Short mmCIF file of C-alpha atoms in Angstrom, two decimals:
data_model
loop_
_atom_site.label_atom_id
_atom_site.label_comp_id
_atom_site.label_asym_id
_atom_site.label_seq_id
_atom_site.Cartn_x
_atom_site.Cartn_y
_atom_site.Cartn_z
CA MET A 1 38.95 -25.97 15.17
CA HIS A 2 39.97 -28.95 17.28
CA ASP A 3 41.26 -31.26 14.58
CA ASP A 4 44.53 -32.76 13.35
CA SER A 5 46.14 -29.29 13.43
CA ALA A 6 45.98 -29.47 17.23
CA VAL A 7 48.06 -32.66 17.17
CA GLU A 8 50.63 -31.02 14.89
CA GLU A 9 50.86 -27.99 17.19
CA LEU A 10 51.39 -30.25 20.19
CA ARG A 11 54.18 -32.10 18.37
CA ALA A 12 55.82 -28.79 17.53
CA HIS A 13 55.97 -27.95 21.24
CA ARG A 14 57.81 -31.21 21.95
CA LEU A 15 60.75 -30.35 19.71
CA ILE A 16 63.83 -29.63 21.81
CA GLY A 17 64.18 -25.89 22.37
CA ARG A 18 61.35 -24.98 20.03
CA GLY A 19 58.48 -24.84 22.50
CA ILE A 20 60.25 -22.51 24.90
CA LEU A 21 61.21 -20.22 22.02
CA ARG A 22 57.83 -20.06 20.34
CA GLY A 23 56.05 -16.77 20.77
CA SER A 24 52.73 -18.62 21.03
CA THR A 25 53.97 -20.36 24.20
CA TRP A 26 54.44 -17.06 26.01
CA ARG A 27 51.22 -15.61 24.59
CA GLU A 28 49.36 -18.62 25.99
CA LEU A 29 50.95 -17.97 29.38
CA ALA A 30 49.91 -14.32 29.09
CA PHE A 31 46.35 -15.45 28.40
CA HIS A 32 46.32 -17.55 31.57
CA ALA A 33 47.58 -14.57 33.58
CA PHE A 34 45.46 -11.81 32.04
CA HIS A 35 42.28 -13.86 31.94
CA PHE A 36 42.53 -14.91 35.57
CA PRO A 37 41.25 -11.58 37.01
CA VAL A 38 38.50 -11.54 34.37
CA ALA A 39 37.44 -15.03 35.42
CA VAL A 40 37.53 -14.08 39.11
CA ALA A 41 35.38 -11.00 38.47
CA GLY A 42 32.97 -13.05 36.36
CA PHE A 43 32.59 -15.67 39.06
CA ALA A 44 32.09 -13.01 41.72
CA TRP A 45 29.37 -11.40 39.63
CA LEU A 46 27.79 -14.83 39.09
CA LEU A 47 27.49 -15.27 42.84
CA VAL A 48 26.17 -11.76 43.34
CA ALA A 49 23.66 -12.01 40.48
CA THR A 50 22.42 -15.42 41.64
CA THR A 51 22.03 -14.27 45.23
CA ILE A 52 20.20 -11.06 44.33
CA GLY A 53 18.04 -12.85 41.79
CA VAL A 54 16.96 -15.43 44.35
CA LEU A 55 16.25 -12.74 46.96
CA PHE A 56 14.14 -10.72 44.51
CA ALA A 57 12.36 -13.79 43.12
CA ALA A 58 9.58 -13.57 45.70
CA SER A 59 8.88 -9.87 45.10
CA GLY A 60 6.76 -8.27 42.41
CA VAL A 61 9.80 -7.04 40.52
CA GLY A 62 11.66 -10.30 40.95
CA LEU A 63 11.40 -11.58 37.38
CA PRO A 64 12.62 -8.40 35.58
CA VAL A 65 15.47 -7.98 38.08
CA ALA A 66 16.47 -11.63 37.78
CA ALA A 67 16.31 -11.40 33.97
CA ALA A 68 18.48 -8.27 33.94
CA LEU A 69 21.06 -9.86 36.24
CA PHE A 70 21.01 -13.08 34.22
CA ALA A 71 21.57 -11.28 30.93
CA SER A 72 24.30 -9.05 32.38
CA THR A 73 26.40 -12.09 33.28
CA GLY A 74 27.35 -12.21 29.61
CA TRP A 75 29.69 -9.22 30.05
CA VAL A 76 32.46 -11.69 30.91
CA ALA A 77 32.19 -13.12 27.40
CA ALA A 78 33.39 -9.99 25.57
CA PRO A 79 36.83 -9.64 27.27
CA THR A 80 37.28 -13.42 27.12
CA ARG A 81 36.71 -13.43 23.36
CA ALA A 82 39.09 -10.48 22.95
CA LEU A 83 41.83 -12.19 24.99
CA SER A 84 41.32 -15.45 23.08
CA ALA A 85 41.76 -13.65 19.76
CA GLN A 86 44.80 -11.67 20.90
CA TYR A 87 46.77 -14.23 22.88
CA LEU A 88 45.49 -17.63 21.73
CA GLY A 89 45.11 -16.58 18.09
CA ARG A 90 41.60 -18.04 18.03
CA PRO A 91 38.85 -15.50 17.36
CA VAL A 92 35.47 -16.55 18.71
CA ALA A 93 32.37 -15.31 16.92
CA THR A 94 29.61 -13.73 18.98
CA PRO A 95 26.52 -15.95 18.92
CA PRO A 96 23.22 -14.42 17.78
CA GLN A 97 21.09 -13.07 20.60
CA THR A 98 17.39 -13.75 21.08
CA ALA A 99 15.27 -10.63 20.66
CA VAL A 100 14.26 -9.33 24.09
CA ARG A 101 10.47 -8.91 24.10
CA SER A 102 9.87 -9.82 27.73
CA ALA A 103 11.70 -10.89 30.84
CA MET A 104 11.01 -14.55 30.04
CA SER A 105 12.54 -14.22 26.57
CA VAL A 106 15.90 -13.56 28.24
CA PHE A 107 15.75 -16.98 29.88
CA ARG A 108 15.05 -18.61 26.51
CA ASP A 109 18.32 -17.38 25.01
CA PRO A 110 20.79 -20.31 24.71
CA ALA A 111 23.77 -17.95 24.36
CA SER A 112 22.95 -16.28 27.69
CA TRP A 113 22.75 -19.66 29.41
CA ARG A 114 26.13 -20.67 28.00
CA ALA A 115 27.68 -17.36 29.13
CA PHE A 116 26.08 -17.86 32.56
CA ALA A 117 27.61 -21.34 32.77
CA TYR A 118 31.00 -20.05 31.61
CA ALA A 119 31.16 -17.59 34.51
CA GLY A 120 31.49 -20.60 36.77
CA VAL A 121 33.30 -23.05 34.53
CA GLY A 122 35.72 -20.40 33.26
CA PHE A 123 36.70 -19.45 36.80
CA ALA A 124 37.51 -23.04 37.74
CA LEU A 125 39.34 -23.75 34.50
CA THR A 126 41.30 -20.48 34.37
CA GLY A 127 42.29 -20.76 38.02
CA THR A 128 43.55 -24.28 37.41
CA THR A 129 45.42 -23.45 34.20
CA PHE A 130 46.98 -20.28 35.60
CA LEU A 131 48.17 -21.96 38.79
CA ALA A 132 49.31 -25.17 37.06
CA SER A 133 51.25 -23.43 34.29
CA GLY A 134 52.66 -20.73 36.57
CA LEU A 135 53.65 -23.15 39.31
CA LEU A 136 55.33 -25.56 36.89
CA LEU A 137 57.23 -22.67 35.27
CA ALA A 138 58.31 -21.36 38.68
CA ILE A 139 59.56 -24.80 39.75
CA ALA A 140 61.44 -25.26 36.48
CA LEU A 141 63.08 -21.83 36.72
CA ALA A 142 63.93 -22.33 40.40
CA ALA A 143 65.60 -25.67 39.72
CA PHE A 144 67.40 -24.42 36.62
CA THR A 145 68.80 -21.35 38.41
CA PHE A 146 69.55 -23.16 41.68
CA PRO A 147 73.34 -22.45 41.60
CA LEU A 148 72.58 -18.70 41.43
CA TRP A 149 70.51 -18.49 44.58
CA ARG A 150 71.71 -21.58 46.53
CA SER A 151 74.25 -19.73 48.66
CA ASN A 152 71.67 -17.09 49.56
CA PHE A 153 69.06 -19.54 50.74
CA ILE A 154 69.69 -19.74 54.47
CA GLY A 155 69.67 -23.21 55.99
CA LEU A 156 69.24 -25.16 52.73
CA ASP A 157 72.85 -26.40 52.40
CA GLY A 158 73.66 -29.32 54.62
CA ILE A 159 69.99 -29.97 55.36
CA VAL A 160 68.44 -30.96 52.06
CA PHE A 161 71.41 -31.31 49.75
CA THR A 162 74.28 -33.26 51.24
CA SER A 163 75.84 -34.20 47.91
CA ASN A 164 77.74 -31.92 45.56
CA SER A 165 75.87 -33.55 42.68
CA ALA A 166 72.55 -32.15 43.90
CA GLY A 167 73.13 -28.78 42.24
CA PRO A 168 73.89 -30.09 38.72
CA THR A 169 71.05 -32.59 39.03
CA LEU A 170 68.60 -29.82 39.82
CA VAL A 171 69.88 -27.76 36.91
CA ILE A 172 69.34 -30.68 34.52
CA VAL A 173 65.89 -31.41 35.92
CA GLY A 174 64.97 -27.73 35.69
CA ALA A 175 66.21 -27.52 32.10
CA LEU A 176 64.18 -30.58 31.12
CA LEU A 177 61.08 -29.18 32.78
CA LEU A 178 61.61 -25.79 31.19
CA VAL A 179 62.40 -27.01 27.68
CA LEU A 180 60.44 -30.24 27.29
CA VAL A 181 57.63 -30.38 29.83
CA TRP A 182 56.33 -26.91 30.58
CA PRO A 183 55.72 -25.77 26.94
CA VAL A 184 53.66 -28.90 26.28
CA VAL A 185 51.66 -28.58 29.50
CA ASN A 186 51.15 -24.86 28.94
CA HIS A 187 49.96 -25.47 25.40
CA GLY A 188 47.65 -28.30 26.45
CA LEU A 189 46.06 -26.07 29.06
CA ALA A 190 45.58 -23.34 26.46
CA ARG A 191 43.93 -25.84 24.15
CA ALA A 192 41.55 -26.79 26.94
CA GLN A 193 40.74 -23.10 27.42
CA SER A 194 40.06 -22.70 23.69
CA PHE A 195 37.77 -25.71 23.64
CA VAL A 196 35.65 -24.46 26.54
CA ILE A 197 35.55 -20.89 25.20
CA ASP A 198 34.41 -22.12 21.78
CA ALA A 199 31.78 -24.38 23.31
CA LEU A 200 30.28 -21.87 25.76
CA LEU A 201 30.99 -18.42 24.34
CA GLY A 202 30.88 -19.14 20.62
CA PRO A 203 27.87 -19.95 18.45
CA SER A 204 26.57 -23.50 18.54
CA PRO A 205 26.60 -25.64 15.35
CA SER A 206 22.90 -24.96 14.83
CA GLU A 207 23.44 -21.22 15.28
CA LEU A 208 26.34 -21.31 12.83
CA ARG A 209 24.18 -23.16 10.35
CA LEU A 210 21.35 -20.66 10.75
CA ALA A 211 23.77 -17.77 10.27
CA GLU A 212 25.19 -19.47 7.18
CA LEU A 213 21.71 -20.00 5.77
CA ALA A 214 20.80 -16.40 6.53
CA ALA A 215 23.92 -15.15 4.76
CA SER A 216 23.22 -17.47 1.83
CA ARG A 217 19.63 -16.26 1.70
CA ASP A 218 20.76 -12.63 1.68
CA ALA A 219 23.27 -13.37 -1.08
CA THR A 220 20.60 -15.18 -3.07
CA LEU A 221 18.16 -12.31 -2.67
CA GLU A 222 20.84 -9.83 -3.71
CA GLY A 223 21.65 -12.02 -6.69
CA ALA A 224 17.97 -12.18 -7.61
CA HIS A 225 17.72 -8.39 -7.38
CA ALA A 226 20.82 -8.08 -9.57
CA VAL A 227 19.28 -10.43 -12.14
CA LEU A 228 16.03 -8.45 -12.12
CA ARG A 229 17.93 -5.19 -12.56
CA SER A 230 19.89 -6.75 -15.42
CA ILE A 231 16.67 -7.95 -17.09
CA GLU A 232 15.16 -4.51 -16.63
CA ARG A 233 18.19 -2.86 -18.25
CA ASP A 234 18.19 -5.37 -21.11
CA LEU A 235 14.50 -4.84 -21.75
CA HIS A 236 14.76 -1.06 -21.49
CA ASP A 237 17.92 -0.60 -23.53
CA GLY A 238 17.40 -3.49 -25.94
CA ALA A 239 13.98 -4.93 -26.68
CA GLN A 240 12.01 -1.86 -25.63
CA ALA A 241 14.15 0.43 -27.76
CA ARG A 242 13.73 -1.90 -30.74
CA VAL A 243 9.95 -2.04 -30.25
CA VAL A 244 9.81 1.78 -30.12
CA ASN A 245 11.87 1.91 -33.31
CA LEU A 246 9.55 -0.66 -34.90
CA ALA A 247 6.48 1.41 -33.95
CA MET A 248 8.05 4.51 -35.51
CA ILE A 249 8.88 2.65 -38.75
CA LEU A 250 5.38 1.19 -39.02
CA GLY A 251 3.78 4.53 -38.19
CA ASP A 252 5.80 6.26 -40.87
CA ALA A 253 4.92 3.53 -43.37
CA LEU A 254 1.23 3.87 -42.48
CA ASP A 255 1.38 7.62 -43.08
CA ARG A 256 3.00 7.03 -46.46
CA VAL A 257 0.32 4.48 -47.41
CA ARG A 258 -2.40 6.97 -46.54
CA SER A 259 -0.69 9.75 -48.51
CA GLY A 260 -0.18 7.50 -51.55
CA ALA A 261 3.62 7.57 -51.39
CA ASP A 262 5.90 5.57 -53.67
CA PRO A 263 5.30 1.82 -52.98
CA ALA A 264 9.05 1.16 -53.21
CA ILE A 265 9.66 3.42 -50.21
CA ILE A 266 6.87 1.74 -48.26
CA GLU A 267 8.25 -1.67 -49.15
CA SER A 268 11.68 -0.60 -47.91
CA GLN A 269 10.20 0.54 -44.61
CA LEU A 270 8.27 -2.70 -44.16
CA ALA A 271 11.46 -4.65 -44.83
CA SER A 272 13.18 -2.63 -42.09
CA ALA A 273 10.25 -3.39 -39.79
CA VAL A 274 10.62 -7.11 -40.47
CA GLU A 275 14.36 -6.90 -39.74
CA VAL A 276 13.79 -5.06 -36.44
CA THR A 277 11.09 -7.56 -35.47
CA THR A 278 13.46 -10.48 -36.15
CA GLU A 279 16.24 -8.90 -34.08
CA THR A 280 13.82 -8.17 -31.22
CA LEU A 281 12.58 -11.76 -31.16
CA ALA A 282 16.16 -13.06 -31.12
CA GLU A 283 17.02 -10.75 -28.24
CA LEU A 284 13.95 -11.78 -26.27
CA ARG A 285 14.73 -15.47 -26.83
CA ALA A 286 18.27 -14.94 -25.53
CA LEU A 287 16.91 -13.10 -22.50
CA VAL A 288 14.40 -15.86 -21.72
CA ARG A 289 17.08 -18.51 -22.24
CA GLY A 290 19.18 -16.84 -19.57
CA ILE A 291 16.29 -17.02 -17.10
CA HIS A 292 15.41 -20.64 -17.73
CA PRO A 293 17.09 -22.48 -20.60
CA PRO A 294 14.49 -24.24 -22.78
CA VAL A 295 16.95 -27.10 -23.20
CA LEU A 296 16.27 -28.08 -19.56
CA GLY A 297 12.83 -29.16 -20.70
CA SER A 298 14.52 -32.30 -22.03
CA GLY A 299 16.29 -32.97 -18.73
CA LEU A 300 19.60 -32.14 -17.09
CA GLU A 301 21.65 -34.61 -19.13
CA ALA A 302 20.43 -33.21 -22.46
CA ALA A 303 21.04 -29.66 -21.27
CA LEU A 304 24.59 -30.45 -20.16
CA GLN A 305 25.33 -32.32 -23.40
CA SER A 306 24.44 -29.14 -25.26
CA ALA A 307 26.59 -27.08 -22.88
CA VAL A 308 29.73 -29.24 -23.05
CA GLY A 309 29.39 -29.37 -26.82
CA ARG A 310 29.88 -25.60 -26.89
CA ALA A 311 32.95 -25.67 -24.64
CA GLY A 312 36.23 -24.68 -26.20
CA PHE A 313 37.98 -27.87 -25.04
CA PRO A 314 37.12 -31.59 -24.78
CA VAL A 315 34.70 -32.32 -21.92
CA ARG A 316 33.63 -35.85 -20.93
CA LEU A 317 30.10 -35.96 -19.50
CA HIS A 318 28.70 -38.79 -17.39
CA VAL A 319 25.22 -38.55 -15.85
CA ASP A 320 23.85 -41.33 -13.65
CA LEU A 321 20.44 -40.29 -12.27
CA PRO A 322 17.92 -43.14 -11.92
CA THR A 323 15.08 -40.63 -11.56
CA ARG A 324 14.78 -37.04 -12.67
CA PRO A 325 15.48 -34.37 -10.02
CA LEU A 326 13.16 -31.53 -9.20
CA PRO A 327 13.21 -28.65 -11.73
CA VAL A 328 14.83 -26.26 -9.25
CA VAL A 329 17.63 -28.76 -8.60
CA GLU A 330 18.19 -29.24 -12.33
CA SER A 331 18.36 -25.49 -12.88
CA ILE A 332 20.86 -24.90 -10.05
CA ALA A 333 23.04 -27.82 -11.16
CA TYR A 334 22.95 -26.69 -14.80
CA PHE A 335 24.04 -23.11 -14.10
CA ALA A 336 26.62 -24.22 -11.52
CA VAL A 337 28.27 -26.62 -13.99
CA LEU A 338 28.21 -23.92 -16.69
CA GLU A 339 29.96 -21.48 -14.36
CA LEU A 340 32.58 -24.07 -13.42
CA LEU A 341 33.30 -24.88 -17.08
CA THR A 342 33.50 -21.16 -17.87
CA ASN A 343 36.01 -20.76 -15.05
CA VAL A 344 38.06 -23.63 -16.47
CA GLN A 345 38.04 -22.09 -19.94
CA LYS A 346 39.03 -18.62 -18.69
CA HIS A 347 41.68 -19.42 -16.11
CA ALA A 348 42.83 -23.05 -16.08
CA ASN A 349 44.59 -23.48 -19.45
CA ALA A 350 43.18 -27.01 -19.34
CA ARG A 351 43.49 -29.54 -22.15
CA SER A 352 40.41 -31.46 -21.05
CA ALA A 353 37.78 -31.70 -18.34
CA SER A 354 35.12 -34.05 -17.09
CA VAL A 355 31.67 -33.62 -15.56
CA ASP A 356 30.14 -36.41 -13.45
CA ILE A 357 26.58 -36.17 -12.14
CA SER A 358 25.17 -38.81 -9.80
CA ARG A 359 22.83 -39.25 -6.88
CA GLY A 360 24.36 -39.74 -3.46
CA PRO A 361 22.87 -40.21 0.00
CA ASP A 362 22.65 -36.43 0.47
CA GLY A 363 21.17 -35.59 -2.93
CA LEU A 364 22.47 -34.76 -6.38
CA VAL A 365 26.27 -34.80 -6.54
CA ALA A 366 28.20 -33.03 -9.30
CA GLU A 367 31.95 -33.15 -9.79
CA VAL A 368 33.91 -31.13 -12.36
CA ASN A 369 37.55 -32.07 -12.92
CA ASP A 370 40.14 -30.43 -15.16
CA ASP A 371 43.84 -30.97 -15.88
CA GLY A 372 44.69 -27.26 -15.85
CA GLN A 373 47.21 -25.24 -13.89
CA GLY A 374 45.27 -25.22 -10.59
CA GLY A 375 45.36 -22.44 -8.04
CA ALA A 376 41.61 -21.80 -8.19
CA HIS A 377 40.02 -20.32 -5.07
CA VAL A 378 36.55 -19.19 -4.12
CA ASP A 379 37.64 -15.86 -2.65
CA ASP A 380 40.28 -13.51 -4.05
CA PRO A 381 42.32 -12.27 -1.06
CA ALA A 382 44.26 -9.80 -3.19
CA ALA A 383 41.15 -8.12 -4.54
CA GLY A 384 39.17 -8.58 -1.35
CA ARG A 385 36.19 -10.05 -3.17
CA GLY A 386 34.75 -13.32 -4.34
CA THR A 387 35.60 -14.95 -7.66
CA GLY A 388 33.15 -16.52 -10.09
CA LEU A 389 33.32 -19.63 -7.92
CA ALA A 390 31.75 -17.66 -5.08
CA GLY A 391 28.60 -17.43 -7.17
CA VAL A 392 28.52 -21.21 -7.49
CA ARG A 393 28.99 -21.59 -3.75
CA GLU A 394 26.18 -19.15 -2.93
CA ARG A 395 23.87 -20.66 -5.55
CA VAL A 396 24.34 -24.11 -4.00
CA ARG A 397 24.19 -22.92 -0.39
CA ALA A 398 20.89 -21.18 -1.11
CA VAL A 399 19.24 -24.63 -1.13
CA ASP A 400 21.28 -25.93 1.83
CA GLY A 401 23.83 -27.58 -0.43
CA HIS A 402 27.61 -27.85 -0.07
CA PHE A 403 30.42 -26.74 -2.37
CA THR A 404 34.12 -27.62 -2.14
CA ILE A 405 37.09 -27.15 -4.42
CA ASP A 406 40.51 -28.79 -4.36
CA SER A 407 42.93 -26.94 -6.63
CA PRO A 408 46.61 -27.19 -5.70
CA SER A 409 49.09 -25.11 -7.65
CA GLY A 410 49.97 -27.02 -10.81
CA GLY A 411 46.63 -28.84 -10.82
CA PRO A 412 44.55 -30.81 -11.26
CA THR A 413 41.39 -29.13 -9.98
CA THR A 414 38.32 -30.86 -8.59
CA ALA A 415 35.16 -28.88 -7.84
CA ARG A 416 32.32 -30.73 -6.16
CA PHE A 417 28.88 -29.69 -5.03
CA THR A 418 25.91 -31.47 -3.49
CA ILE A 419 22.30 -30.32 -3.78
CA PRO A 420 19.84 -32.00 -1.40
CA GLU A 421 16.16 -32.84 -1.83
CA THR A 422 16.26 -34.48 -5.25
CA SER A 423 13.31 -36.69 -6.08
CA GLY A 424 11.72 -38.45 -8.95
CA ARG A 425 8.67 -37.10 -10.71
#
């Protein structure tokens, strides 16, 4: 969140007249003002909870009471997150909470400790930002509007300002403060607020990673269930139906043999049985191939050579793997590349593509490039769902890998994924 975009936003606030006119400038000021009473209340509760917790610590009910007070300090986090989303335009995710099984488990929750710390830090920071931004704005407005209230300020003329140039000078200084200085200071203070809120009230990097892995695991499990349901349907509606038909044909032929029927009829039925058997075997082979392609038995490079040979456009393949990866890594990489090439064929209008497989410091690295029209994206905002690329992303994330795609409008497109834990065998 705190990256080069922050520098660009700060530069935007320095443009003459732009900072003071930006709606975000006044929303940031509103955040300072509206969050101040929340921060005061949070700090007051922090003092009360700490005092009561210490007083009860020596009693028999001290630990449960202290745990309840400690956990309840997190109430300040909810309104702070809401104000951050509404006025700073920076939603803050709620960190996962540790399951409460005992009073001690409350004290082992990192999110509760961060919320507890924010009750104190947030009060100091919000008080400083609110007073600094408000005071600077008041001074700027007072100086800028000095000619309007000068004559009404008793005793000021002839005491402080003895020169007629004092009024215009104050107006200029006030205008500079109002237009150039205050928006930048106000925005910088808001950025400081966002940084602290993210750090103390949002999930930590490890919590984000765990949540990402959990979501990836759920998606993988759902995908596995979908594959199993698909296999079940294919077996029930395809192979099983053919086997039932085969049993009926052979049973009828057996009855005719026993009754001494015309051999030509029996021969015709046996020929039909052979045809059904052949079709069933072909269907079962296709089904098994979809689960684990036999071509992977010869290695990832051989499997991909077969795949790119079936593509409807020229594909250059380059594989540089000193040692063979684990079977699971080969399988994930194979299906991911196939999905990427399918996406190119369906949507890119590409004349050619390339597939490069190598081993990097983080594991197997695959890169698929095409010279198509670009505009590819993992999620479809119009339809509100993921595209075929989302399947690649989830497949790779399921093994703690990473997937990125760079596809500007007009092309070219580069899709890249990394799968860790490759090894020789």
